[in-house]
C-alpha cells in the first residue's frame, strides 16, 4: 500500500493553514529584503536573481522530468508565465511602499473570487475593494505614481492566474516537480531583462549570496508551502489566508524599510483585505 501522502498531509504534521501563513510571511519579508538589494542589482536584476536561483534550488531538490503530453507541458509553461508576471511587483516597489504594492496585488485573487460568483452580495465586496483602490490612488486619497500602480496591477493579474493554475499544476505530480519546472520557465522569461539592466553586477559574490537568500525566502519556501497546502485544502481557503498579505507586507515594509503608510492607506489596506476575505468566505458558503 502506497503512503505517498505524508508530505501532502503535512510537512511533518504541520497543519495546512500554518503552511499558508508561513508562505505569506516568507514572501512578504522576502520582497522587503529584495527591495533593499535594488541599489546593487536593480529591480529587474533582483527579480531575475530571485527566479533563477529559486529555479536552481528547486531543480536540484526535485530533479523533475519533462512531463509527457503537450497539455501538461502547456500548463506548466502557463504557470511559469504567471509566476513571471507576479514578479513584476519588483518593478513597482521603487515607486510604492511594500504594503501598498501587496494590497494592489491582492486585487488579482479578489477578482478571481468575485468573477467566479454572480451573487448580489458580491457587489458589496466589489464596492469595498473599489473604495480601497480609491483611497490609494483615486480622488479620495493622495495620488500614487501611475507607473507603480500599473506595474502592481500587472502583478495582480499574474497572481490571479497563479491561483487559478496552482491547483491544477499541483495535481500533475505528488511532489514539487511541476513547481520546479514552472519556476525555471519563469526564470527563462525574467533573466534576459535582468542581464540587460544589471549586467555583470549579478555575478558579484555579495549580490549572488543576497539573491540566494531572497530566492529561498520569497520563492522556494512560499511556493513550496502553498503547493503543499493546496493539495490538502481548497483554493478558497488558501485565498482567505493569502488575504493577510497586505497587512504582513505593510509590517515588513515598516520593520525593514521604515515605510510608514498614511492613515488613508491603512484604511485602504483594510478595505481590500476585508473585501478579499469576505468574497472568499461567502463563496465558500
Short mmCIF file of C-alpha atoms in Angstrom, two decimals:
data_model
loop_
_atom_site.label_atom_id
_atom_site.label_comp_id
_atom_site.label_asym_id
_atom_site.label_seq_id
_atom_site.Cartn_x
_atom_site.Cartn_y
_atom_site.Cartn_z
CA UNK A 1 0.00 0.00 0.00
CA UNK A 2 1.40 3.35 -1.09
CA UNK A 3 1.98 6.03 1.51
CA UNK A 4 2.88 8.95 -0.69
CA UNK A 5 0.57 11.28 1.21
CA UNK A 6 2.54 12.11 4.40
CA UNK A 7 4.25 15.06 2.74
CA UNK A 8 0.91 16.22 1.40
CA UNK A 9 -0.71 15.79 4.78
CA UNK A 10 1.93 17.93 6.28
CA UNK A 11 5.45 18.93 6.13
CA UNK A 12 5.91 16.62 9.15
CA UNK A 13 2.49 17.16 10.59
CA UNK A 14 2.17 20.93 10.25
CA UNK A 15 -1.49 21.97 9.74
CA UNK A 16 -2.08 23.29 6.21
CA UNK A 17 -3.27 26.72 7.35
CA UNK A 18 0.09 27.21 9.08
CA UNK A 19 1.83 26.32 5.82
CA UNK A 20 -0.06 29.11 4.04
CA UNK A 21 0.59 31.61 6.84
CA UNK A 22 4.27 30.69 6.71
CA UNK A 23 4.25 31.30 2.96
CA UNK A 24 2.58 34.70 3.43
CA UNK A 25 5.15 35.88 5.96
CA UNK A 26 8.05 34.46 3.97
CA UNK A 27 7.13 36.03 0.64
CA UNK A 28 6.40 39.49 2.07
CA UNK A 29 9.58 39.74 4.11
CA UNK A 30 11.46 38.33 1.11
CA UNK A 31 10.08 41.15 -1.03
CA UNK A 32 11.15 43.72 1.53
CA UNK A 33 14.67 42.26 1.63
CA UNK A 34 14.67 42.26 -2.18
CA UNK A 35 13.88 45.98 -2.22
CA UNK A 36 16.98 46.56 -0.10
CA UNK A 37 19.07 45.00 -2.90
CA UNK A 38 17.80 47.37 -5.62
CA UNK A 39 20.76 49.73 -5.22
CA UNK A 40 23.15 46.91 -6.10
CA UNK A 41 21.25 44.97 -8.76
CA UNK A 42 18.16 46.95 -9.76
CA UNK A 43 14.55 45.71 -9.70
CA UNK A 44 14.85 43.61 -12.86
CA UNK A 45 18.13 42.17 -11.65
CA UNK A 46 16.66 41.23 -8.28
CA UNK A 47 13.63 39.61 -9.92
CA UNK A 48 15.90 37.68 -12.30
CA UNK A 49 18.17 36.55 -9.45
CA UNK A 50 15.19 35.55 -7.33
CA UNK A 51 13.68 33.36 -10.03
CA UNK A 52 16.93 31.94 -11.42
CA UNK A 53 18.36 30.93 -8.06
CA UNK A 54 14.98 29.64 -6.86
CA UNK A 55 14.74 27.53 -10.03
CA UNK A 56 18.24 26.16 -9.45
CA UNK A 57 17.40 25.16 -5.86
CA UNK A 58 14.09 23.55 -6.84
CA UNK A 59 15.57 21.70 -9.82
CA UNK A 60 18.32 20.22 -7.64
CA UNK A 61 15.81 19.39 -4.91
CA UNK A 62 13.21 17.65 -7.11
CA UNK A 63 15.15 16.64 -10.26
CA UNK A 64 11.99 16.82 -12.35
CA UNK A 65 11.37 15.09 -15.66
CA UNK A 66 9.61 16.88 -18.52
CA UNK A 67 6.04 15.56 -18.36
CA UNK A 68 4.61 13.67 -21.34
CA UNK A 69 1.90 15.33 -23.37
CA UNK A 70 1.59 18.89 -24.60
CA UNK A 71 -1.33 19.60 -22.30
CA UNK A 72 0.78 19.10 -19.16
CA UNK A 73 3.70 20.98 -20.67
CA UNK A 74 1.47 23.86 -21.71
CA UNK A 75 0.00 24.02 -18.21
CA UNK A 76 3.48 24.25 -16.67
CA UNK A 77 4.56 26.94 -19.16
CA UNK A 78 1.40 28.94 -18.40
CA UNK A 79 2.07 28.56 -14.67
CA UNK A 80 5.64 29.77 -15.22
CA UNK A 81 4.37 32.81 -17.15
CA UNK A 82 2.00 33.62 -14.27
CA UNK A 83 4.90 33.41 -11.80
CA UNK A 84 6.98 35.71 -14.03
CA UNK A 85 4.08 38.18 -14.17
CA UNK A 86 3.78 38.13 -10.37
CA UNK A 87 7.42 39.25 -10.19
CA UNK A 88 6.55 42.48 -12.00
CA UNK A 89 5.78 43.68 -8.46
CA UNK A 90 9.55 44.21 -8.06
CA UNK A 91 9.33 46.89 -10.75
CA UNK A 92 6.53 48.57 -8.77
CA UNK A 93 8.43 48.60 -5.48
CA UNK A 94 10.73 51.55 -6.34
CA UNK A 95 7.54 53.63 -6.70
CA UNK A 96 5.34 52.17 -3.94
CA UNK A 97 5.69 51.03 -0.32
CA UNK A 98 5.69 47.24 0.09
CA UNK A 99 2.31 47.32 1.87
CA UNK A 100 0.67 49.34 -0.92
CA UNK A 101 2.10 47.12 -3.68
CA UNK A 102 0.95 43.98 -1.83
CA UNK A 103 -2.54 45.40 -1.40
CA UNK A 104 -2.87 46.17 -5.11
CA UNK A 105 -1.58 42.67 -5.85
CA UNK A 106 -4.48 41.19 -3.88
CA UNK A 107 -6.90 42.65 -6.42
CA UNK A 108 -5.95 39.73 -8.69
CA UNK A 109 -7.12 36.89 -6.41
CA UNK A 110 -10.04 39.07 -5.30
CA UNK A 111 -11.17 39.48 -8.92
CA UNK A 112 -10.94 35.71 -9.39
CA UNK A 113 -13.19 35.17 -6.37
CA UNK A 114 -15.72 37.81 -7.48
CA UNK A 115 -15.86 36.67 -11.11
CA UNK A 116 -16.50 33.08 -10.02
CA UNK A 117 -19.77 34.12 -8.37
CA UNK A 118 -22.57 36.42 -9.52
CA UNK A 119 -24.46 36.64 -6.25
CA UNK A 120 -25.81 40.07 -5.29
CA UNK A 121 -23.82 40.05 -2.05
CA UNK A 122 -20.60 40.11 -4.08
CA UNK A 123 -21.45 43.66 -5.13
CA UNK A 124 -20.67 44.63 -1.52
CA UNK A 125 -17.17 43.15 -1.71
CA UNK A 126 -16.55 44.73 -5.11
CA UNK A 127 -17.64 48.11 -3.72
CA UNK A 128 -15.39 47.69 -0.68
CA UNK A 129 -12.41 46.82 -2.88
CA UNK A 130 -13.17 49.81 -5.13
CA UNK A 131 -13.23 52.07 -2.09
CA UNK A 132 -9.82 50.72 -1.13
CA UNK A 133 -8.41 51.48 -4.58
CA UNK A 134 -9.89 55.00 -4.49
CA UNK A 135 -8.31 55.59 -1.09
CA UNK A 136 -4.97 54.53 -2.54
CA UNK A 137 -4.88 56.26 -5.89
CA UNK A 138 -8.19 57.92 -6.66
CA UNK A 139 -9.66 61.31 -5.85
CA UNK A 140 -10.25 60.34 -2.21
CA UNK A 141 -6.66 59.64 -1.20
CA UNK A 142 -3.25 61.04 -2.01
CA UNK A 143 -2.30 60.12 -5.59
CA UNK A 144 0.23 57.35 -6.17
CA UNK A 145 2.70 57.20 -9.08
CA UNK A 146 0.75 55.88 -12.05
CA UNK A 147 3.64 53.69 -13.22
CA UNK A 148 3.84 52.00 -9.82
CA UNK A 149 0.10 51.32 -9.74
CA UNK A 150 0.11 49.97 -13.31
CA UNK A 151 3.00 47.59 -12.59
CA UNK A 152 1.38 46.38 -9.36
CA UNK A 153 -1.84 45.65 -11.28
CA UNK A 154 0.12 43.60 -13.85
CA UNK A 155 1.47 41.63 -10.92
CA UNK A 156 -2.09 41.29 -9.59
CA UNK A 157 -3.19 39.73 -12.87
CA UNK A 158 -0.30 37.29 -12.60
CA UNK A 159 -1.29 36.45 -9.03
CA UNK A 160 -4.88 35.76 -10.09
CA UNK A 161 -3.67 33.42 -12.85
CA UNK A 162 -1.28 31.78 -10.38
CA UNK A 163 -4.14 30.99 -8.03
CA UNK A 164 -6.27 29.59 -10.86
CA UNK A 165 -3.49 27.38 -12.19
CA UNK A 166 -1.75 26.26 -8.99
CA UNK A 167 -4.30 23.62 -8.00
CA UNK A 168 -4.27 22.09 -11.50
CA UNK A 169 -0.48 22.12 -11.69
CA UNK A 170 -0.22 20.57 -8.23
CA UNK A 171 -2.37 17.67 -9.40
CA UNK A 172 0.19 16.74 -12.08
CA UNK A 173 2.52 15.19 -9.51
CA UNK A 174 2.67 14.35 -5.83
CA UNK A 175 5.99 16.17 -5.41
CA UNK A 176 7.37 19.58 -6.33
CA UNK A 177 8.48 18.67 -9.86
CA UNK A 178 5.84 20.77 -11.70
CA UNK A 179 6.66 23.75 -9.50
CA UNK A 180 10.38 23.40 -10.21
CA UNK A 181 9.74 23.33 -13.97
CA UNK A 182 7.36 26.30 -13.78
CA UNK A 183 9.82 28.44 -11.81
CA UNK A 184 12.51 27.51 -14.34
CA UNK A 185 10.21 28.74 -17.13
CA UNK A 186 9.67 31.99 -15.20
CA UNK A 187 13.43 32.38 -14.80
CA UNK A 188 13.95 31.96 -18.57
CA UNK A 189 11.48 34.81 -19.12
CA UNK A 190 12.99 37.13 -16.50
CA UNK A 191 16.73 36.52 -16.81
CA UNK A 192 17.37 38.38 -20.10
CA UNK A 193 15.74 41.52 -18.70
CA UNK A 194 17.85 41.28 -15.54
CA UNK A 195 21.05 40.89 -17.56
CA UNK A 196 20.20 43.91 -19.72
CA UNK A 197 19.56 46.07 -16.65
CA UNK A 198 22.32 44.91 -14.29
CA UNK A 199 24.93 43.11 -16.42
CA UNK A 200 27.92 41.76 -14.51
CA UNK A 201 26.63 43.16 -11.21
CA UNK A 202 24.56 39.98 -10.98
CA UNK A 203 27.79 37.95 -10.74
CA UNK A 204 29.10 39.78 -7.69
CA UNK A 205 29.57 37.24 -4.84
CA UNK A 206 27.78 39.55 -2.38
CA UNK A 207 24.85 40.07 -4.74
CA UNK A 208 24.63 36.34 -5.53
CA UNK A 209 24.62 35.45 -1.83
CA UNK A 210 21.94 38.03 -1.05
CA UNK A 211 19.98 36.91 -4.10
CA UNK A 212 20.10 33.30 -2.93
CA UNK A 213 18.68 34.31 0.45
CA UNK A 214 15.90 36.28 -1.24
CA UNK A 215 15.18 33.38 -3.62
CA UNK A 216 14.80 30.93 -0.75
CA UNK A 217 12.78 33.29 1.43
CA UNK A 218 10.47 34.77 -1.20
CA UNK A 219 10.16 31.94 -3.74
CA UNK A 220 11.38 28.46 -2.75
CA UNK A 221 9.78 28.42 0.70
CA UNK A 222 6.43 30.15 -0.04
CA UNK A 223 5.77 28.42 -3.37
CA UNK A 224 6.56 25.02 -1.87
CA UNK A 225 4.41 25.64 1.21
CA UNK A 226 1.48 26.86 -0.91
CA UNK A 227 1.65 23.87 -3.25
CA UNK A 228 1.73 21.51 -0.25
CA UNK A 229 -1.25 23.28 1.31
CA UNK A 230 -3.25 23.32 -1.95
CA UNK A 231 -3.07 19.53 -2.09
CA UNK A 232 -4.90 19.37 1.22
CA UNK A 233 -7.26 22.35 1.43
CA UNK A 234 -9.39 24.09 -1.25
CA UNK A 235 -8.01 27.14 -3.09
CA UNK A 236 -10.75 29.31 -1.49
CA UNK A 237 -9.30 28.61 1.98
CA UNK A 238 -5.82 29.45 0.74
CA UNK A 239 -7.30 32.65 -0.71
CA UNK A 240 -8.64 33.71 2.69
CA UNK A 241 -5.26 33.24 4.32
CA UNK A 242 -3.45 34.99 1.46
CA UNK A 243 -5.67 37.99 2.13
CA UNK A 244 -3.38 38.72 5.05
CA UNK A 245 -0.52 39.53 2.65
CA UNK A 246 -1.17 43.31 2.56
CA UNK A 247 -1.01 43.57 6.34
CA UNK A 248 2.12 41.42 6.51
CA UNK A 249 3.64 43.41 3.64
CA UNK A 250 2.97 46.66 5.48
CA UNK A 251 4.62 45.21 8.60
CA UNK A 252 7.65 44.06 6.59
CA UNK A 253 7.97 47.46 4.96
CA UNK A 254 7.79 49.18 8.34
CA UNK A 255 10.26 46.87 10.10
CA UNK A 256 12.84 46.50 7.32
CA UNK A 257 12.46 49.69 5.27
CA UNK A 258 10.90 52.16 7.73
CA UNK A 259 7.97 52.65 5.34
CA UNK A 260 5.10 54.41 7.08
CA UNK A 261 1.65 54.34 5.49
CA UNK A 262 -0.67 57.33 5.58
CA UNK A 263 -3.92 56.86 7.55
CA UNK A 264 -5.93 56.69 4.31
CA UNK A 265 -3.60 53.99 3.01
CA UNK A 266 -4.07 51.95 6.17
CA UNK A 267 -7.84 52.20 5.74
CA UNK A 268 -7.47 51.23 2.06
CA UNK A 269 -5.38 48.22 3.02
CA UNK A 270 -8.11 47.16 5.44
CA UNK A 271 -10.83 47.60 2.79
CA UNK A 272 -9.11 45.40 0.22
CA UNK A 273 -8.21 42.78 2.83
CA UNK A 274 -11.78 42.68 4.19
CA UNK A 275 -13.22 42.51 0.66
CA UNK A 276 -10.95 39.61 -0.22
CA UNK A 277 -11.78 37.66 2.94
CA UNK A 278 -15.49 38.36 2.58
CA UNK A 279 -15.60 37.37 -1.10
CA UNK A 280 -13.86 34.06 -0.48
CA UNK A 281 -15.86 33.20 2.64
CA UNK A 282 -19.26 33.93 1.10
CA UNK A 283 -18.28 31.96 -1.98
CA UNK A 284 -17.31 29.05 0.27
CA UNK A 285 -20.75 29.11 1.87
#
